Short mmCIF file of C-alpha atoms in Angstrom, two decimals:
data_model
loop_
_atom_site.label_atom_id
_atom_site.label_comp_id
_atom_site.label_asym_id
_atom_site.label_seq_id
_atom_site.Cartn_x
_atom_site.Cartn_y
_atom_site.Cartn_z
CA MET B 1 33.53 43.75 -70.38
CA SER B 2 30.79 41.52 -68.94
CA ARG B 3 27.64 43.04 -67.51
CA ARG B 4 28.55 41.75 -64.05
CA SER B 5 32.02 43.33 -64.08
CA GLY B 6 30.54 46.58 -65.40
CA ILE B 7 28.13 46.72 -62.47
CA LEU B 8 30.96 46.05 -60.03
CA GLU B 9 33.12 48.82 -61.51
CA PHE B 10 30.17 51.21 -61.25
CA ALA B 11 29.59 50.33 -57.59
CA VAL B 12 33.29 50.62 -56.67
CA LEU B 13 33.55 54.06 -58.27
CA GLY B 14 30.38 55.15 -56.47
CA LEU B 15 31.61 54.04 -53.05
CA LEU B 16 35.01 55.63 -53.55
CA ARG B 17 33.34 58.87 -54.53
CA GLU B 18 32.09 58.99 -50.94
CA ALA B 19 35.54 58.39 -49.41
CA PRO B 20 38.85 56.59 -50.10
CA MET B 21 38.90 52.98 -48.85
CA HIS B 22 41.14 49.93 -48.81
CA GLY B 23 40.08 46.63 -50.32
CA TYR B 24 38.61 45.10 -47.17
CA GLU B 25 36.47 48.17 -46.50
CA LEU B 26 35.24 48.14 -50.08
CA ARG B 27 34.32 44.48 -49.96
CA LYS B 28 32.46 44.99 -46.68
CA ARG B 29 30.50 47.95 -48.06
CA LEU B 30 29.65 46.05 -51.24
CA ASN B 31 28.40 43.10 -49.19
CA THR B 32 26.40 45.09 -46.64
CA SER B 33 25.14 48.07 -48.65
CA LEU B 34 24.57 46.50 -52.07
CA GLY B 35 22.77 43.16 -51.83
CA VAL B 36 23.57 42.33 -55.45
CA PHE B 37 27.20 41.72 -54.39
CA ARG B 38 26.54 39.42 -51.42
CA ALA B 39 28.36 36.45 -52.97
CA PHE B 40 31.33 37.99 -54.74
CA SER B 41 34.93 37.39 -53.59
CA TYR B 42 38.29 39.11 -53.29
CA GLY B 43 39.26 37.28 -56.45
CA THR B 44 36.62 39.36 -58.26
CA LEU B 45 37.26 42.70 -56.52
CA TYR B 46 41.03 43.05 -56.91
CA PRO B 47 41.17 42.53 -60.70
CA CYS B 48 38.42 45.15 -60.92
CA LEU B 49 40.47 47.58 -58.81
CA LYS B 50 43.57 46.97 -60.94
CA THR B 51 41.57 47.68 -64.09
CA LEU B 52 40.24 50.93 -62.66
CA VAL B 53 43.77 51.98 -61.65
CA ALA B 54 45.09 51.13 -65.14
CA ASN B 55 42.32 53.25 -66.67
CA GLY B 56 43.37 56.21 -64.54
CA TRP B 57 40.11 56.30 -62.59
CA LEU B 58 41.69 55.27 -59.27
CA ILE B 59 45.06 55.76 -57.62
CA GLU B 60 46.68 53.58 -54.98
CA GLU B 61 48.06 55.19 -51.82
CA PRO B 62 49.71 53.81 -48.66
CA GLY B 63 46.96 53.25 -46.14
CA SER B 64 49.03 53.34 -42.95
CA ALA B 65 51.33 55.75 -41.19
CA PRO B 66 55.00 55.32 -42.28
CA GLU B 67 55.97 53.55 -39.05
CA GLU B 68 53.05 51.13 -39.38
CA ALA B 69 53.97 50.42 -43.00
CA LEU B 70 57.56 49.72 -41.94
CA ALA B 71 56.38 47.38 -39.17
CA ALA B 72 54.20 45.52 -41.65
CA SER B 73 57.15 45.18 -44.02
CA LEU B 74 59.44 43.86 -41.28
CA ALA B 75 56.79 41.37 -40.22
CA GLY B 76 56.43 40.14 -43.78
CA ARG B 77 52.91 41.50 -44.08
CA ARG B 78 51.63 43.54 -46.96
CA ALA B 79 50.83 47.14 -46.04
CA LYS B 80 47.25 48.17 -46.73
CA ILE B 81 46.62 50.06 -49.94
CA VAL B 82 43.96 52.75 -50.02
CA TYR B 83 42.13 53.41 -53.29
CA ARG B 84 41.19 57.00 -54.11
CA LEU B 85 39.02 58.29 -56.93
CA THR B 86 40.81 60.54 -59.43
CA PRO B 87 39.15 63.57 -61.10
CA GLU B 88 38.92 61.44 -64.26
CA GLY B 89 37.29 58.66 -62.24
CA LYS B 90 34.74 61.07 -60.79
CA GLU B 91 33.92 62.36 -64.27
CA HIS B 92 33.55 58.79 -65.57
CA PHE B 93 31.25 57.85 -62.69
CA GLU B 94 29.07 60.89 -63.34
CA GLU B 95 28.78 59.82 -66.98
CA LEU B 96 27.68 56.37 -65.83
CA LEU B 97 25.14 57.94 -63.46
CA SER B 98 23.56 59.80 -66.36
CA HIS B 99 23.00 56.58 -68.35
CA THR B 100 19.33 55.64 -68.61
CA GLY B 101 19.39 52.87 -71.23
CA PRO B 102 17.83 49.40 -70.87
CA ASP B 103 20.80 48.04 -68.88
CA ALA B 104 19.87 50.41 -66.04
CA TRP B 105 16.47 48.69 -65.74
CA GLU B 106 17.67 45.08 -65.46
CA ASP B 107 17.57 43.29 -62.11
CA GLU B 108 21.20 43.45 -60.98
CA HIS B 109 22.08 46.79 -62.56
CA PHE B 110 18.93 48.46 -61.25
CA ALA B 111 19.78 47.44 -57.68
CA ALA B 112 23.24 49.03 -58.00
CA ARG B 113 21.84 52.15 -59.70
CA PHE B 114 19.20 52.58 -57.02
CA ALA B 115 21.85 52.40 -54.27
CA PHE B 116 23.38 55.60 -55.72
CA PHE B 117 20.17 57.50 -56.39
CA GLY B 118 21.22 60.03 -53.74
CA GLN B 119 24.01 61.09 -56.14
CA THR B 120 21.78 61.01 -59.24
CA GLU B 121 19.87 63.91 -60.81
CA ARG B 122 16.11 63.81 -60.41
CA GLU B 123 15.29 63.55 -64.13
CA VAL B 124 17.68 60.62 -64.50
CA ARG B 125 16.12 58.90 -61.49
CA MET B 126 12.69 59.34 -63.05
CA ARG B 127 13.75 57.80 -66.37
CA VAL B 128 15.37 54.82 -64.64
CA LEU B 129 12.36 54.23 -62.39
CA GLU B 130 9.90 54.50 -65.27
CA GLY B 131 12.05 52.21 -67.41
CA ARG B 132 12.22 49.65 -64.61
CA ARG B 133 8.45 49.80 -64.12
CA SER B 134 7.84 49.33 -67.85
CA ARG B 135 10.20 46.33 -67.91
CA LEU B 136 8.43 44.71 -64.94
CA GLU B 137 4.97 45.36 -66.38
CA GLU B 138 6.07 43.57 -69.57
CA ARG B 139 7.40 40.69 -67.46
CA LEU B 140 4.17 40.53 -65.47
CA GLU B 141 2.07 40.39 -68.62
CA LYS B 142 4.14 37.48 -69.93
CA MET B 143 3.91 35.65 -66.59
CA ARG B 144 0.12 36.02 -66.54
CA ALA B 145 -0.19 34.81 -70.13
CA SER B 146 2.04 31.82 -69.42
CA LEU B 147 0.10 30.93 -66.28
CA ALA B 148 -3.21 31.12 -68.16
CA ARG B 149 -1.87 28.70 -70.80
CA THR B 150 -0.36 26.17 -68.43
CA ARG B 151 -2.56 26.40 -65.31
CA GLU B 152 -4.38 23.14 -65.99
CA ARG B 153 -1.11 21.21 -66.42
CA LEU B 154 0.58 22.43 -63.21
CA ASP B 155 0.43 20.69 -59.86
CA ASP B 156 -0.55 22.71 -56.79
CA TYR B 157 3.02 23.42 -55.67
CA THR B 158 4.27 24.58 -59.06
CA LEU B 159 1.16 26.74 -59.41
CA GLU B 160 1.81 28.31 -56.00
CA LEU B 161 5.42 29.03 -56.98
CA GLN B 162 4.20 30.78 -60.14
CA ARG B 163 1.77 32.87 -58.10
CA HIS B 164 4.51 33.78 -55.64
CA GLY B 165 6.71 35.02 -58.47
CA MET B 166 3.86 37.12 -59.87
CA GLU B 167 3.09 38.61 -56.47
CA SER B 168 6.77 39.58 -56.06
CA VAL B 169 6.74 41.44 -59.38
CA GLU B 170 3.39 43.09 -58.58
CA ARG B 171 4.77 44.24 -55.23
CA GLU B 172 7.81 45.83 -56.88
CA VAL B 173 5.60 47.59 -59.44
CA ARG B 174 3.53 49.10 -56.59
CA TRP B 175 6.76 50.21 -54.88
CA LEU B 176 8.01 51.80 -58.10
CA ASN B 177 4.69 53.62 -58.51
CA GLU B 178 5.12 55.13 -55.04
CA LEU B 179 8.69 56.19 -55.81
CA ILE B 180 7.67 57.77 -59.12
CA GLU B 181 4.80 59.64 -57.42
CA SER B 182 7.22 60.91 -54.80
CA GLU B 183 9.72 62.10 -57.41
CA ARG B 184 6.96 63.90 -59.33
CA ALA B 185 5.67 65.55 -56.16
CA GLY B 186 9.17 66.79 -55.35
CA ARG B 187 9.64 68.13 -58.89
CA ASP B 188 6.31 69.96 -58.70
CA GLN B 189 7.31 71.56 -55.40
CA ARG B 190 10.56 72.81 -56.94
CA SER B 191 8.76 74.22 -59.98
CA GLY B 192 6.33 76.20 -57.77
CA THR B 193 3.12 74.39 -58.71
CA ASP B 194 0.20 73.85 -56.36
CA ALA B 195 0.87 70.10 -56.09
CA PRO B 196 0.38 68.88 -52.51
CA ALA B 197 3.51 68.07 -50.51
CA ARG B 198 3.11 64.37 -49.76
CA HIS B 199 6.47 63.67 -48.11
CA ASP B 200 8.30 65.69 -45.51
CA ASN B 201 11.76 64.41 -46.40
CA ASP B 202 11.97 65.72 -49.97
CA SER B 203 15.20 67.66 -50.29
CA GLY B 204 15.37 69.01 -53.81
CA GLU B 205 17.72 67.10 -56.09
CA THR B 206 18.05 64.16 -53.71
CA GLY B 207 14.28 63.60 -53.78
CA GLY B 208 11.99 62.25 -51.09
CA LEU B 209 11.25 58.58 -50.53
CA PRO B 210 7.72 57.50 -49.61
CA ARG B 211 7.15 56.59 -45.99
CA HIS B 212 6.15 52.95 -45.57
CA GLY B 213 5.70 52.65 -41.83
CA GLY B 214 6.29 49.02 -40.96
CA SER B 215 6.21 47.73 -44.53
CA THR B 216 9.23 46.34 -46.31
CA ARG B 217 10.40 47.51 -49.70
CA PRO B 218 11.04 44.77 -52.24
CA ASP B 219 14.66 43.98 -52.93
CA PRO B 220 15.20 44.70 -56.66
CA SER B 221 17.77 41.90 -56.72
CA ASP B 222 15.29 39.35 -55.28
CA ASP B 223 15.44 36.26 -57.45
CA THR B 224 11.68 35.80 -57.16
CA ALA B 225 11.14 38.98 -59.11
CA LYS B 226 13.06 37.72 -62.13
#
């Protein structure tokens, strides 16, 4: 299985854990809710759904009332199929949610993982966030070293592009620091310590995100951060 298809399967299982959907609804949610899937097509989604059905993680059900399905058949149209998560599929998704290895820190996979942080245990969220921060700090160090070596050979526009890329990574590191602080504050509140409550919207296992006012969080799938 390719990394891309693995991310797609993860996202489909996560969305169907929320509610059963038919293919068009799934594609719309993947496009609008998960930026990493902005460019994928039906030709990618339906083989993924068939694989998940074959694995026993999804089942297909008629998506219309019997009379509507009959009308679609008489009109030569295909009746909509609704995909529902099976108990085995839910268990598999929960196993995937608990994974905190290096794949969870990479650009595309991190964006998909972050989209389902509301369904993820706090300690797992912490490990993924800290892993992502470590990966970006390593990337930033390499970018700075490369820029120091090549600065004199770069024209102004190439140099500005390099600086822009570094600023994007630095911005995401700052964002991750805020998220990690927030998760730690929420954990301290639950454990009964005297840590100050920094965020009003911390709700136990679902955590509390930092308030940014009018600022914009970096998109983990932003190409400039790669």
